[in-house]
mmCIF file of C-alpha atoms and ligand atoms in Angstrom:
data_model
loop_
_atom_site.group_PDB
_atom_site.id
_atom_site.type_symbol
_atom_site.label_atom_id
_atom_site.label_comp_id
_atom_site.label_asym_id
_atom_site.label_seq_id
_atom_site.Cartn_x
_atom_site.Cartn_y
_atom_site.Cartn_z
ATOM 1 C CA MET X 336 0.000 0.000 0.000
ATOM 2 C CA SER X 337 1.272 3.463 -0.812
ATOM 3 C CA GLU X 338 2.255 5.339 2.335
ATOM 4 C CA ARG X 339 3.907 8.563 3.358
ATOM 5 C CA THR X 340 6.729 8.991 5.849
ATOM 6 C CA LEU X 341 8.680 11.944 7.190
ATOM 7 C CA ALA X 342 12.440 11.951 6.748
ATOM 8 C CA ILE X 343 15.014 14.429 8.025
ATOM 9 C CA ILE X 344 18.594 14.709 6.820
ATOM 10 C CA LYS X 345 20.183 15.783 10.111
ATOM 11 C CA PRO X 346 22.815 18.519 10.689
ATOM 12 C CA ASP X 347 25.807 16.125 10.629
ATOM 13 C CA ALA X 348 24.855 14.766 7.195
ATOM 14 C CA VAL X 349 24.152 18.242 5.776
ATOM 15 C CA ALA X 350 27.590 19.370 7.048
ATOM 16 C CA LYS X 351 29.210 16.332 5.376
ATOM 17 C CA HIS X 352 27.678 17.274 2.004
ATOM 18 C CA VAL X 353 25.811 14.011 1.543
ATOM 19 C CA ILE X 354 22.302 15.442 0.956
ATOM 20 C CA GLY X 355 22.483 14.301 -2.678
ATOM 21 C CA ASP X 356 23.688 10.807 -1.811
ATOM 22 C CA ILE X 357 20.902 10.321 0.724
ATOM 23 C CA ILE X 358 18.154 11.556 -1.615
ATOM 24 C CA GLN X 359 19.561 9.251 -4.317
ATOM 25 C CA ARG X 360 19.175 6.320 -1.915
ATOM 26 C CA TYR X 361 15.532 7.243 -1.243
ATOM 27 C CA GLU X 362 14.725 7.541 -4.928
ATOM 28 C CA SER X 363 16.531 4.298 -5.850
ATOM 29 C CA ALA X 364 14.480 2.476 -3.197
ATOM 30 C CA GLY X 365 11.189 3.784 -4.610
ATOM 31 C CA LEU X 366 10.710 6.423 -1.907
ATOM 32 C CA HIS X 367 9.669 9.476 -3.879
ATOM 33 C CA PRO X 368 9.954 12.973 -2.367
ATOM 34 C CA ILE X 369 6.596 14.774 -2.617
ATOM 35 C CA ALA X 370 7.640 17.691 -0.364
ATOM 36 C CA LEU X 371 11.078 18.947 0.605
ATOM 37 C CA LYS X 372 12.587 21.946 2.369
ATOM 38 C CA MET X 373 15.828 23.027 4.007
ATOM 39 C CA VAL X 374 15.357 24.689 7.383
ATOM 40 C CA ARG X 375 17.263 25.683 10.500
ATOM 41 C CA LEU X 376 15.207 24.457 13.465
ATOM 42 C CA SER X 377 15.016 26.512 16.634
ATOM 43 C CA LYS X 378 15.519 24.633 19.906
ATOM 44 C CA LYS X 379 11.734 24.970 20.449
ATOM 45 C CA ASP X 380 11.010 23.509 16.978
ATOM 46 C CA ALA X 381 13.248 20.523 17.792
ATOM 47 C CA GLU X 382 11.621 20.064 21.209
ATOM 48 C CA GLY X 383 8.144 20.053 19.660
ATOM 49 C CA PHE X 384 9.157 17.551 17.020
ATOM 50 C CA TYR X 385 10.792 15.171 19.525
ATOM 51 C CA SER X 386 8.252 15.713 22.329
ATOM 52 C CA VAL X 387 7.698 11.906 22.613
ATOM 53 C CA HIS X 388 11.297 11.733 23.872
ATOM 54 C CA SER X 389 10.977 14.579 26.411
ATOM 55 C CA GLU X 390 11.581 12.238 29.374
ATOM 56 C CA ARG X 391 14.643 10.555 27.847
ATOM 57 C CA PRO X 392 18.056 11.458 29.335
ATOM 58 C CA PHE X 393 19.375 12.534 25.919
ATOM 59 C CA PHE X 394 16.462 14.919 25.131
ATOM 60 C CA ASN X 395 18.345 18.149 25.820
ATOM 61 C CA ASP X 396 21.443 17.059 23.873
ATOM 62 C CA LEU X 397 19.335 15.738 21.008
ATOM 63 C CA THR X 398 17.290 18.918 20.594
ATOM 64 C CA THR X 399 20.405 21.127 20.903
ATOM 65 C CA TYR X 400 22.070 19.028 18.217
ATOM 66 C CA MET X 401 19.008 19.171 15.910
ATOM 67 C CA ALA X 402 19.064 22.977 16.194
ATOM 68 C CA SER X 403 22.845 23.191 15.610
ATOM 69 C CA GLY X 404 22.712 23.444 11.811
ATOM 70 C CA SER X 405 20.451 23.259 8.802
ATOM 71 C CA VAL X 406 18.401 20.131 8.112
ATOM 72 C CA VAL X 407 16.520 18.887 5.061
ATOM 73 C CA VAL X 408 12.961 17.741 5.759
ATOM 74 C CA LEU X 409 11.159 15.513 3.251
ATOM 75 C CA VAL X 410 7.857 13.726 2.828
ATOM 76 C CA LEU X 411 8.582 10.433 1.060
ATOM 77 C CA GLU X 412 5.837 8.466 -0.669
ATOM 78 C CA GLY X 413 5.928 4.840 -1.813
ATOM 79 C CA LYS X 414 4.918 1.268 -1.111
ATOM 80 C CA ASN X 415 5.444 0.483 2.603
ATOM 81 C CA ALA X 416 7.319 3.776 2.858
ATOM 82 C CA ILE X 417 7.590 3.775 6.661
ATOM 83 C CA ALA X 418 9.177 0.318 7.021
ATOM 84 C CA LYS X 419 11.187 0.682 3.833
ATOM 85 C CA ASN X 420 12.758 3.904 5.052
ATOM 86 C CA ARG X 421 13.562 2.357 8.448
ATOM 87 C CA ASP X 422 15.371 -0.490 6.616
ATOM 88 C CA LEU X 423 17.258 1.977 4.454
ATOM 89 C CA MET X 424 18.291 4.024 7.526
ATOM 90 C CA GLY X 425 19.664 1.162 9.633
ATOM 91 C CA ALA X 426 19.916 0.928 13.422
ATOM 92 C CA THR X 427 19.891 4.062 15.603
ATOM 93 C CA ASP X 428 23.543 3.492 16.550
ATOM 94 C CA PRO X 429 25.594 3.693 13.330
ATOM 95 C CA LYS X 430 28.079 1.203 14.805
ATOM 96 C CA LYS X 431 25.261 -1.374 14.881
ATOM 97 C CA ALA X 432 23.727 -0.424 11.523
ATOM 98 C CA LYS X 433 24.004 -2.997 8.736
ATOM 99 C CA ALA X 434 26.444 -2.367 5.894
ATOM 100 C CA GLY X 435 24.767 -0.539 3.035
ATOM 101 C CA THR X 436 22.409 1.482 5.243
ATOM 102 C CA ILE X 437 22.455 5.283 5.395
ATOM 103 C CA ARG X 438 23.525 5.349 9.032
ATOM 104 C CA ALA X 439 26.352 2.839 8.448
ATOM 105 C CA ALA X 440 27.588 5.008 5.579
ATOM 106 C CA HIS X 441 27.156 8.463 7.084
ATOM 107 C CA GLY X 442 26.267 8.364 10.802
ATOM 108 C CA ALA X 443 28.874 9.830 13.156
ATOM 109 C CA SER X 444 27.457 8.704 16.531
ATOM 110 C CA ILE X 445 24.278 7.395 18.185
ATOM 111 C CA GLU X 446 23.102 11.034 18.364
ATOM 112 C CA ALA X 447 24.489 12.435 15.090
ATOM 113 C CA ASN X 448 23.175 9.531 13.043
ATOM 114 C CA ALA X 449 22.519 11.264 9.701
ATOM 115 C CA VAL X 450 18.776 10.729 9.279
ATOM 116 C CA HIS X 451 15.368 10.572 10.933
ATOM 117 C CA GLY X 452 12.476 8.427 9.741
ATOM 118 C CA SER X 453 8.951 8.038 11.125
ATOM 119 C CA ASP X 454 8.404 4.713 12.919
ATOM 120 C CA ALA X 455 4.606 4.164 12.537
ATOM 121 C CA ILE X 456 1.541 5.519 10.728
ATOM 122 C CA GLU X 457 0.464 7.700 13.676
ATOM 123 C CA THR X 458 3.923 9.233 14.135
ATOM 124 C CA ALA X 459 4.247 9.769 10.371
ATOM 125 C CA ASN X 460 0.944 11.682 10.362
ATOM 126 C CA PHE X 461 2.035 13.845 13.302
ATOM 127 C CA GLU X 462 5.506 14.491 11.868
ATOM 128 C CA ILE X 463 4.290 15.298 8.345
ATOM 129 C CA GLY X 464 1.739 17.734 9.797
ATOM 130 C CA TYR X 465 4.402 19.304 12.019
ATOM 131 C CA PHE X 466 6.482 20.416 9.040
ATOM 132 C CA PHE X 467 3.951 20.430 6.175
ATOM 133 C CA PRO X 468 0.502 21.360 7.537
ATOM 134 C CA GLU X 469 -0.803 21.427 3.952
ATOM 135 C CA PHE X 470 -0.212 17.631 3.719
ATOM 136 C CA LYS X 471 -2.276 16.754 6.795
HETATM 137 P P1 IDP Y 1111 15.424 6.407 15.795
HETATM 138 O O1 IDP Y 1111 15.861 7.742 15.207
HETATM 139 O O2 IDP Y 1111 16.276 5.271 15.257
HETATM 140 O O3 IDP Y 1111 13.955 6.158 15.644
HETATM 141 P P2 IDP Y 1111 14.909 6.980 18.604
HETATM 142 O O4 IDP Y 1111 15.059 5.987 19.718
HETATM 143 O O5 IDP Y 1111 13.528 7.359 18.181
HETATM 144 O O6 IDP Y 1111 15.761 6.447 17.365
HETATM 145 O O7 IDP Y 1111 15.707 8.271 19.068
HETATM 146 C C1 IDP Y 1111 15.548 9.499 18.377
HETATM 147 C C2 IDP Y 1111 16.917 10.116 18.158
HETATM 148 O O8 IDP Y 1111 17.501 10.420 19.441
HETATM 149 C C3 IDP Y 1111 17.965 9.187 17.495
HETATM 150 O O9 IDP Y 1111 17.874 9.145 16.088
HETATM 151 C C4 IDP Y 1111 19.265 9.817 17.955
HETATM 152 O O10 IDP Y 1111 19.577 11.000 17.195
HETATM 153 C C5 IDP Y 1111 18.913 10.233 19.389
HETATM 154 N N1 IDP Y 1111 19.271 9.181 20.358
HETATM 155 C C6 IDP Y 1111 18.667 7.982 20.541
HETATM 156 N N2 IDP Y 1111 19.243 7.273 21.521
HETATM 157 C C7 IDP Y 1111 20.255 8.062 21.987
HETATM 158 C C8 IDP Y 1111 21.243 7.886 23.020
HETATM 159 O O11 IDP Y 1111 21.291 6.872 23.719
HETATM 160 N N3 IDP Y 1111 22.118 8.931 23.194
HETATM 161 C C9 IDP Y 1111 22.084 10.065 22.437
HETATM 162 N N4 IDP Y 1111 21.163 10.264 21.451
HETATM 163 C C10 IDP Y 1111 20.272 9.280 21.234
HETATM 164 MG MG1 MG Y 1112 12.358 7.230 16.472
#
């Protein structure tokens, strides 16, 4: 079934100049961008986006990091887009991510791990609406 998911190319990957490589991987996997923008998140923007993690010990570091440089935010559409993008991304910790995944290729650390991808239909709907209210 065709689905939509929200992806973010995080500040570490933007700084490494691998935006093009990552978008190529999405497109080659049949995940087609239907919305895309480059933005610099404020700390408050990052906190709102990651509010499900507000009780986690790394919340402050994570939201500071997400506001530390520009990011690219995309809505990707395709068959099983949510699960497919999670497979393409690899494990949260790049050291544990399978070879060939985006995080294995480009992630610097468990925090600066190159990309975000929605993990379920409900979170995808929230995250898409957070950045692209017109797609709600
Ligand atoms: P996910 O991005 O693979 O879905 P989540 O558990 O949802 O992983 O965590 C959200 C983000 O928080 C991660 O992508 C990573 O940037 C950061 N993060 C997760 N676990 C840790 C940690 O143990 N230390 C520091 N940052 C973390
Ligand atoms: Mg997650």
